[in-house]
Short mmCIF file of C-alpha atoms in Angstrom, two decimals:
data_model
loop_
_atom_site.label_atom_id
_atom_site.label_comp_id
_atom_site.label_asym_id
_atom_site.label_seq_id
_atom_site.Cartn_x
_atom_site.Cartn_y
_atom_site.Cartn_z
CA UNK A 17 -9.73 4.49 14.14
CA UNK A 18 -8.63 7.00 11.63
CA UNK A 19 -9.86 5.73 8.30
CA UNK A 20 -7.02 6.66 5.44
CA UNK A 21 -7.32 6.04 1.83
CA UNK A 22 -4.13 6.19 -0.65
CA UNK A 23 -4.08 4.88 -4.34
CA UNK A 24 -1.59 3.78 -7.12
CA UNK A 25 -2.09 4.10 -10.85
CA UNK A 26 -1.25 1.89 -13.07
CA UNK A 27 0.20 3.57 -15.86
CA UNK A 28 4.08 2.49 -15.59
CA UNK A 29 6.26 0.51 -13.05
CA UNK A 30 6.71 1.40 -9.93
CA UNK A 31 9.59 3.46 -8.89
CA UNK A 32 11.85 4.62 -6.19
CA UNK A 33 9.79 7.44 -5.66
CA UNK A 34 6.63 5.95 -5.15
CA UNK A 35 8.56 3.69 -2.40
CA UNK A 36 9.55 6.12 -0.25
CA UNK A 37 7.80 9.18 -1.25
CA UNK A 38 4.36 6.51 -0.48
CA UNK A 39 4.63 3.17 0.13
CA UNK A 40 7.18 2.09 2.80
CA UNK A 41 5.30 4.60 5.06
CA UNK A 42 1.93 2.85 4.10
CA UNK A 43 3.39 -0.33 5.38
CA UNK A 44 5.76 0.97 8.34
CA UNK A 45 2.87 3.00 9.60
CA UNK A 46 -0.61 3.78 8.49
CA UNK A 47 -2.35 0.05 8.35
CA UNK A 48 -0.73 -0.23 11.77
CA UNK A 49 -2.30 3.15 13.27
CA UNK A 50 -5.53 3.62 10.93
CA UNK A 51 -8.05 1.67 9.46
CA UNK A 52 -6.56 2.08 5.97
CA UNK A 53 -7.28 1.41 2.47
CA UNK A 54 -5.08 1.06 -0.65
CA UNK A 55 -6.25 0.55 -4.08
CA UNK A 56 -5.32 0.00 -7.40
CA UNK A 57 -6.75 3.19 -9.48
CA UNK A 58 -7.01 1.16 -13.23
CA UNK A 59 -10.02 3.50 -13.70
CA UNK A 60 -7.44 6.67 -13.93
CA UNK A 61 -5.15 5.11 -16.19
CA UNK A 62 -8.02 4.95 -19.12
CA UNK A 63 -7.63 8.85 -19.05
CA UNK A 64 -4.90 9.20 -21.65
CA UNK A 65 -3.86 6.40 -24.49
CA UNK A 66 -2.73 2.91 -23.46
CA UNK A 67 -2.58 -0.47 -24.11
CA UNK A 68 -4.91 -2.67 -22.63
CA UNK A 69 -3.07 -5.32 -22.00
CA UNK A 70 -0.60 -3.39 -20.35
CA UNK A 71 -2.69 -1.71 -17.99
CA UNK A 72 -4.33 -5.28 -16.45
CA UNK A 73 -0.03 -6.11 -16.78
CA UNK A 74 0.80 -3.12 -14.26
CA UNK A 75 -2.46 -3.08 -12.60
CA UNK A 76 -1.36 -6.82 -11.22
CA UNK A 77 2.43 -5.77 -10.78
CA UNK A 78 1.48 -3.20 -8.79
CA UNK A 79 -0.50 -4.81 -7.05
CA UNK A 80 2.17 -7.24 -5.99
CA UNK A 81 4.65 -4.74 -5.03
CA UNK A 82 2.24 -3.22 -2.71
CA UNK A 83 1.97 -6.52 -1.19
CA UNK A 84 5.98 -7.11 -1.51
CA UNK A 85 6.38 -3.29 0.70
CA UNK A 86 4.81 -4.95 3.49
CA UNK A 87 1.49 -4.11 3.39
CA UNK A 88 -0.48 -6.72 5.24
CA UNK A 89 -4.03 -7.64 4.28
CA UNK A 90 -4.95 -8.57 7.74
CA UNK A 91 -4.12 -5.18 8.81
CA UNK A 92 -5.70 -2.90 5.52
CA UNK A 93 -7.34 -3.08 2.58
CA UNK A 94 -5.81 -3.81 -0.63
CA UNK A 95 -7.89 -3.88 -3.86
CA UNK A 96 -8.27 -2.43 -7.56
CA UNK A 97 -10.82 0.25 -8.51
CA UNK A 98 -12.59 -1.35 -10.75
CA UNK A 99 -13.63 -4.34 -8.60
CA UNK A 100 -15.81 -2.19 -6.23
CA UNK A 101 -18.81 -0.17 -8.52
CA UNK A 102 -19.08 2.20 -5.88
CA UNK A 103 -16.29 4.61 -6.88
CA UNK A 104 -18.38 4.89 -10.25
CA UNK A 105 -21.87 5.23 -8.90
CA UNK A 106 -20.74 8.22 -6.76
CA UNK A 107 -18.60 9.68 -9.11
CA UNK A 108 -21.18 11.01 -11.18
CA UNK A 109 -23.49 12.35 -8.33
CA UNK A 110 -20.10 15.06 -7.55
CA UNK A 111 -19.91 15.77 -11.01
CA UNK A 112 -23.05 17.25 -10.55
CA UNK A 113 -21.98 19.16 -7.71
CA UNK A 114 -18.43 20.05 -8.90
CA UNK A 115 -17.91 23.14 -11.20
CA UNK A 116 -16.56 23.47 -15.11
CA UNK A 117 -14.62 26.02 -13.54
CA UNK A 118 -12.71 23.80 -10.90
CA UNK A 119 -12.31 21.00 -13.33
CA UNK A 120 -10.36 23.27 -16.04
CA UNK A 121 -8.04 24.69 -13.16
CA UNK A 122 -6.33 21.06 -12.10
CA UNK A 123 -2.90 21.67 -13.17
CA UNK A 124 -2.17 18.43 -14.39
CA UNK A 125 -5.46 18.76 -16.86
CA UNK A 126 -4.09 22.32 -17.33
CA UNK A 127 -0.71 20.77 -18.69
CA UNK A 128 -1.47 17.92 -20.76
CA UNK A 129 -4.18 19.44 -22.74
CA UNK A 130 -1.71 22.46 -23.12
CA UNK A 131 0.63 19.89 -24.59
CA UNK A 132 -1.48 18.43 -26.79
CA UNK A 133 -2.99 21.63 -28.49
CA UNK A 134 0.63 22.23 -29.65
CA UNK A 135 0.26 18.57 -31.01
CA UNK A 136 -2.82 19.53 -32.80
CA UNK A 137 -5.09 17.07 -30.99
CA UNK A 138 -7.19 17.48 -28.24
CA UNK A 139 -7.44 15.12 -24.51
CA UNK A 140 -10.20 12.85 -23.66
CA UNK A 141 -13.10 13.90 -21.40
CA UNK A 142 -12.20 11.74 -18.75
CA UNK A 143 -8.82 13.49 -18.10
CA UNK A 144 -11.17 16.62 -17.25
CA UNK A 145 -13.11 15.02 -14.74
CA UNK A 146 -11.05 12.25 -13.53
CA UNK A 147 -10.15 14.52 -10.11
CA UNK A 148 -14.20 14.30 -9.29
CA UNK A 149 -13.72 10.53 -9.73
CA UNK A 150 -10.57 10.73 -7.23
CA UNK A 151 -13.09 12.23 -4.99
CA UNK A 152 -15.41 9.73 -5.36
CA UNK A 153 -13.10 7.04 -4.20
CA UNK A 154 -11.45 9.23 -1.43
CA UNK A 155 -15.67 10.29 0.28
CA UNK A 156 -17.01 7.34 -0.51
CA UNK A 157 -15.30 5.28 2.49
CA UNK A 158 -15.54 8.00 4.88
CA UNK A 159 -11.58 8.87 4.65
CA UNK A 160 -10.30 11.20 7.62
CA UNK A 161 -6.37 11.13 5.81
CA UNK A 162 -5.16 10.75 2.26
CA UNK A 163 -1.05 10.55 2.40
CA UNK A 164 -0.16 11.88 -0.63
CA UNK A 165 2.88 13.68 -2.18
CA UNK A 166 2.58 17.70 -3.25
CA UNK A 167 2.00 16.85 -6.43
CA UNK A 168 -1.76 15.66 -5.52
CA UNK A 169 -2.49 18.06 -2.90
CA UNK A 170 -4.64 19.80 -5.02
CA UNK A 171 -6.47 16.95 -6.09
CA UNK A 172 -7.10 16.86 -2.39
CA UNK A 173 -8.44 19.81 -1.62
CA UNK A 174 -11.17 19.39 -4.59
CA UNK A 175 -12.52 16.29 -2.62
CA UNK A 176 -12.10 18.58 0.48
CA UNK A 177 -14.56 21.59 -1.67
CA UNK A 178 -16.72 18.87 -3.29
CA UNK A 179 -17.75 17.26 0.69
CA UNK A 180 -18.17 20.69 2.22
CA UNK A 181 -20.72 21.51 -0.67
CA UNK A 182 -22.44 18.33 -0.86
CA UNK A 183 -23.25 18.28 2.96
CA UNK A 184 -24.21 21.83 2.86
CA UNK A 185 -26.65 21.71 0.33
CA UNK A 186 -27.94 18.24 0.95
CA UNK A 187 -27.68 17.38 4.05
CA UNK A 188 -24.20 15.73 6.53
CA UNK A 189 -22.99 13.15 4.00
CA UNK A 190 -19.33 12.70 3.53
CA UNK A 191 -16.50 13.16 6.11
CA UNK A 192 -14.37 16.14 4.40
CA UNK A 193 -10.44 14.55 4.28
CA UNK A 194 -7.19 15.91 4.75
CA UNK A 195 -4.15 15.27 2.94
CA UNK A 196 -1.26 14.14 5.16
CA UNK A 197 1.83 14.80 3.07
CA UNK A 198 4.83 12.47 3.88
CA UNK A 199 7.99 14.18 6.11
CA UNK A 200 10.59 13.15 4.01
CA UNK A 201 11.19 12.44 0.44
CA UNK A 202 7.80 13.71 -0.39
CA UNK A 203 8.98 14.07 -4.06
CA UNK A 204 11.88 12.15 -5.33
CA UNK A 205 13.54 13.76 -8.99
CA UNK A 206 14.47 12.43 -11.91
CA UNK A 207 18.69 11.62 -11.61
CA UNK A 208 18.79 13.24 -15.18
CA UNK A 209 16.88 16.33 -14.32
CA UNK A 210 16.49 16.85 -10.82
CA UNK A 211 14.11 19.86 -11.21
CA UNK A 212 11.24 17.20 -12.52
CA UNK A 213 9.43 14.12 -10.23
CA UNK A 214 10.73 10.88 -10.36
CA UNK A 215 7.41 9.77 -12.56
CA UNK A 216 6.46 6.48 -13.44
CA UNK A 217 4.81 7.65 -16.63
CA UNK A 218 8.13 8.88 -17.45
CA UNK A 219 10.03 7.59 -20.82
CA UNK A 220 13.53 9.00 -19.52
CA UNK A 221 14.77 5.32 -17.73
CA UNK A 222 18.09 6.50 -17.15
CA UNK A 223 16.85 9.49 -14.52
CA UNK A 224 14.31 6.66 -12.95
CA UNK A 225 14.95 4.31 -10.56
CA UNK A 226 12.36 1.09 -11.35
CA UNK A 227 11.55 -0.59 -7.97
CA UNK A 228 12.65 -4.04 -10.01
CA UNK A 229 15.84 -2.90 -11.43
CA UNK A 230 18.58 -5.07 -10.67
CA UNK A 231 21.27 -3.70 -8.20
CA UNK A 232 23.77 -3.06 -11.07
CA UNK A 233 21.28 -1.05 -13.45
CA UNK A 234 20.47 1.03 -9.91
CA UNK A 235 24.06 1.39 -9.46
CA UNK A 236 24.43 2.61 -12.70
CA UNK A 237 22.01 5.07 -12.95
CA UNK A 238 22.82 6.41 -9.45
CA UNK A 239 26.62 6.76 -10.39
CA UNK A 240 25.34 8.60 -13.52
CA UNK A 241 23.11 11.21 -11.79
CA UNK A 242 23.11 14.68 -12.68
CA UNK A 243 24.95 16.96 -10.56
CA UNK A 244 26.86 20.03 -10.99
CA UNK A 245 30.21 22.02 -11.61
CA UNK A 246 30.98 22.57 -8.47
CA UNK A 247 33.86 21.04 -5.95
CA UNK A 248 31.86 20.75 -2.68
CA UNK A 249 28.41 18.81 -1.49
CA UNK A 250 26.17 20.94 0.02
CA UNK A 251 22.25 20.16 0.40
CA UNK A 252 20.32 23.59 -1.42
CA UNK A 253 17.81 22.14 -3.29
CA UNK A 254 16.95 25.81 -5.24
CA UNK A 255 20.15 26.56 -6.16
CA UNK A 256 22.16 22.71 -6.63
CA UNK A 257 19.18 20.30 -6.95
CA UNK A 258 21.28 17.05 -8.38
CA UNK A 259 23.29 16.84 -5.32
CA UNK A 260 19.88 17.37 -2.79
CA UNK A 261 18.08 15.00 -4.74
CA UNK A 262 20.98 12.17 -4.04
CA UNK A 263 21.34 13.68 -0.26
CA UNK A 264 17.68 13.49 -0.01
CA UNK A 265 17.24 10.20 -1.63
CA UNK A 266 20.46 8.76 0.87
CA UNK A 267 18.83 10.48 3.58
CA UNK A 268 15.81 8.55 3.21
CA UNK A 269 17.25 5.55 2.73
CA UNK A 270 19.36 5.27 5.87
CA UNK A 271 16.87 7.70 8.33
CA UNK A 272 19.77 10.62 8.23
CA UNK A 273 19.14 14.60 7.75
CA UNK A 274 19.96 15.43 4.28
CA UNK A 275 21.58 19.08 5.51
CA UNK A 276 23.90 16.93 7.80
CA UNK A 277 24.82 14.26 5.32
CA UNK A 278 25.95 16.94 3.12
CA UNK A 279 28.98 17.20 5.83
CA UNK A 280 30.33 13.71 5.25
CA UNK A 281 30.81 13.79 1.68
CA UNK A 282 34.06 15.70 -0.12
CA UNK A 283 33.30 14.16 -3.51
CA UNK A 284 29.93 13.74 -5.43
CA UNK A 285 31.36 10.02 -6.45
CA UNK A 286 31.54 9.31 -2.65
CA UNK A 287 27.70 10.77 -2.06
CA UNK A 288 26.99 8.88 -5.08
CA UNK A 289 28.39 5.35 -4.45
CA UNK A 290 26.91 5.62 -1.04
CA UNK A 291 23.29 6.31 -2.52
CA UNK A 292 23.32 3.50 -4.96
CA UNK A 293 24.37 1.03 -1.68
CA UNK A 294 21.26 2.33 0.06
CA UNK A 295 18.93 2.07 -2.56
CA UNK A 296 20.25 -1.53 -3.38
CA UNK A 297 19.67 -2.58 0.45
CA UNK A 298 16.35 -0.82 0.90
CA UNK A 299 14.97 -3.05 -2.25
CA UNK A 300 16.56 -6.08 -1.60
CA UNK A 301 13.86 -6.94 0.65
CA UNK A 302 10.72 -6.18 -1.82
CA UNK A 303 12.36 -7.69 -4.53
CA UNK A 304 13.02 -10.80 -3.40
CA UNK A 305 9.24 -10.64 -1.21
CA UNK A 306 7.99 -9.92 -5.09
CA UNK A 307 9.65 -12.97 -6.59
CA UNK A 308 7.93 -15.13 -3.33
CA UNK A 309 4.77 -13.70 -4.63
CA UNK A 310 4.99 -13.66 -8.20
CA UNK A 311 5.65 -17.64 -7.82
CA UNK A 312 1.71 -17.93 -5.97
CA UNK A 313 -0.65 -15.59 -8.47
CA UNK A 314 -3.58 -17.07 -6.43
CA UNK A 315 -2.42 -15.59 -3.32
CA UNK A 316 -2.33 -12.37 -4.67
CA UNK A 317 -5.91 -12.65 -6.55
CA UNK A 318 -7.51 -13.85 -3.23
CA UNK A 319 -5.91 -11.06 -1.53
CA UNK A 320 -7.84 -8.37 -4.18
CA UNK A 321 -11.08 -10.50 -4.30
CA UNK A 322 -11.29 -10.47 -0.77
CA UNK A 323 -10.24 -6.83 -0.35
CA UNK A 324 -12.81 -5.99 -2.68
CA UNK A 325 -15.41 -7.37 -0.69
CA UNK A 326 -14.14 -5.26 2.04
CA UNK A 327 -14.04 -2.16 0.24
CA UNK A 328 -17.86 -2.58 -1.44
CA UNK A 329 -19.35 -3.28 2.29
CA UNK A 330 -16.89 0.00 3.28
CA UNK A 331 -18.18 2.27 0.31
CA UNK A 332 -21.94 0.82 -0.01
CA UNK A 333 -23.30 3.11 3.15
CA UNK A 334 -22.37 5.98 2.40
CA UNK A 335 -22.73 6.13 -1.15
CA UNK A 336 -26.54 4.44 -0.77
CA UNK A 337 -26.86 7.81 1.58
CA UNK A 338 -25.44 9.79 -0.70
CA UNK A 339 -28.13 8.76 -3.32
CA UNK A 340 -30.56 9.32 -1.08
CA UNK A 341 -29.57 12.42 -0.05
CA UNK A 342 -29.25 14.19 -3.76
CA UNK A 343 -32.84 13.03 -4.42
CA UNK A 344 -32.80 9.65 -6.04
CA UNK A 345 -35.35 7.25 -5.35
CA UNK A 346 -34.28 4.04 -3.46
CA UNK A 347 -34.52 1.30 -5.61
CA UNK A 348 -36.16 -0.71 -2.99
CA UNK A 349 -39.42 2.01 -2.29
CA UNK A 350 -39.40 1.92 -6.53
CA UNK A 351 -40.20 -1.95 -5.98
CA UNK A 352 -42.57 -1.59 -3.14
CA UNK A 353 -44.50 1.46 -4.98
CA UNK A 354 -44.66 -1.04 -8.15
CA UNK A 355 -46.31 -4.01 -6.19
CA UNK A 356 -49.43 -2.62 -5.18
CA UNK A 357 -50.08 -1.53 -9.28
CA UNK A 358 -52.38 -3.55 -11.12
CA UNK A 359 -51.61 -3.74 -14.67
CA UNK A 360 -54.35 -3.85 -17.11
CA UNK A 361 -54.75 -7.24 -19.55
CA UNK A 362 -54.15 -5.68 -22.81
CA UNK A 363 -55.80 -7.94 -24.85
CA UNK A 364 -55.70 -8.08 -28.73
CA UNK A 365 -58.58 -8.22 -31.51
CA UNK A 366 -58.80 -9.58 -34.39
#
């Protein structure tokens, strides 16, 4: 089967955009056509400041939520970063392939460390090389597909770059992925600025829909998206992004055609009052699947301890050839080689 490989950081609650711009697809359709893998990334959210607490608090939530979307651990693999050493141990062997040079071009590295030079500070390390450790966890279980959103193409092709150079200068070692970008609602934006992502990192609430917001704070923020002057709906997300991003969102929701929904509506509160019914029925379901599960906390830690498992007898192959391959010695010939050694009795005078 087609082996896919998706993550979710844990560096704020999960939204609306994750949902359907990720998740409900993960569930309706990859762990039931691929052998597929989703993980917790808690090792990404140590690139920038945060709270420990509060990243093991999200790390758990999410965690949850993926389970409360539907995935099913009979079907994939669910499980945190952290929990499986492999993602580390390989990391550093495509550091030493990857490039300064590649590193320093990521646009979201580009970005933040732009914004925090006007600060006066500087980033940490690990936000420069966290997209070799992305590769790391995307080669090390031989992953054919990574569905991700536009955002993380990029992030993508490095892995893509970093395979294709590792195998050519040390031999067939990784499969080299592809990212599978979802058809609709790829990116879902902010209700209060509809030029920017819906992010989860996000501070501005009242543009984000939380996937645990109760139906009247969804309806309220829907009702109070951003739109524009104009009298008529009509889907041109250049020129009128507010009312795409609610025909968009709507059309996700209910499986329509954002260009044709436009032709329903005369009035944005219309579009709008429909949206926030949508949204309210699509995560009915997870919610109350998330209170089930949030009642048995040992369900959901046997479900990441066993995935775990799974994932280290998944990554262990490859990345055991991969050390082989760059020119470490096995650990187990270092053993053997030691045995046959007779060590000298050093003995001591007076």
């Amino acid at each position: 089967m087609t082996r896919v490989f998706s993550g979710i950081k844990p560096t704020g609650h999960l939204t609306l955009g994750n949902y359907l711009g990720a998740m409900r697809r993960w569930a309706a359709v990859d762990q039931h056509q691929s052998d597929a893998l989703f993980c917790i990334v808690d090792l990404h959210a140590l690139t920038v400041d945060h709270d420990p607490a509060r990243v093991r608090r999200l790390s758990r939530q999410a965690a949850t939520l993926l389970l409360a979307s539907g995935l099913d651990p009979h079907l994939c693999t669910v499980f945190v970063q952290s929990h499986v050493d492999e993602h580390t141990r390989l990391s550093y062997l495509l550091e030493c392939v990857a490039t300064d040079g590649e590193m320093r071009r990521m646009i979201q590295y580009k970005e933040k460390a732009a914004r925090e030079r006007v600060r006066g500070g500087s980033v940490r390390l690990s936000l420069l090389t966290y997209p070799v450790l992305m590769a790391a966890d995307i080669l090390a279980y031989g992953t054919d597909q990574v569905p991700v959103g536009d955002d993380q193409t990029q992030h993508v092709e490095l892995a893509r770059d970093i395979a294709v150079r590792f195998n050519q200068r040390y031999g067939h070692t990784f499969v080299v992925p592809r990212a599978t970008p979802p058809q609709v609602a790829a990116r879902v934006m902010n209700l209060q600025d509809p030029t920017s992502k819906m992010g989860k990192s996000d501070d501005s609430g009242p543009g984000i829909v939380y996937l645990l917001d109760e139906p009247d704070v969804v309806r309220r923020k829907i009702m109070r998206a951003v739109t524009d002057s104009a009298r008529d709906v009509v889907y041109d997300p250049e020129a009128r992004p507010g009312p795409a991003n609610l025909l968009e969102i709507l059309a996700a929701c209910t499986g329509g055609n954002p260009s044709e929904l436009s032709g329903v509506y005369e009035t944005y509160g219309a579009l709008k009052r429909d949206t926030a019914d949508a949204v309210v029925e699509v995560l009915r379901p997870v919610q109350e699947r998330h209170r089930e599960l949030c009642a048995d906390p040992g369900y959901v830690e046997g479900v990441l301890r066993d995935g775990a498992e799974r994932a280290r007898a998944m990554a262990r192959p490859t990345v055991d050839a991969a050390y082989r391959a760059i020119g470490l010695l096995p650990a187990a010939e270092a053993e053997d080689a030691g045995a046959g050694i007779a060590v000298p009795d050093i003995g001591v005078t007076a």
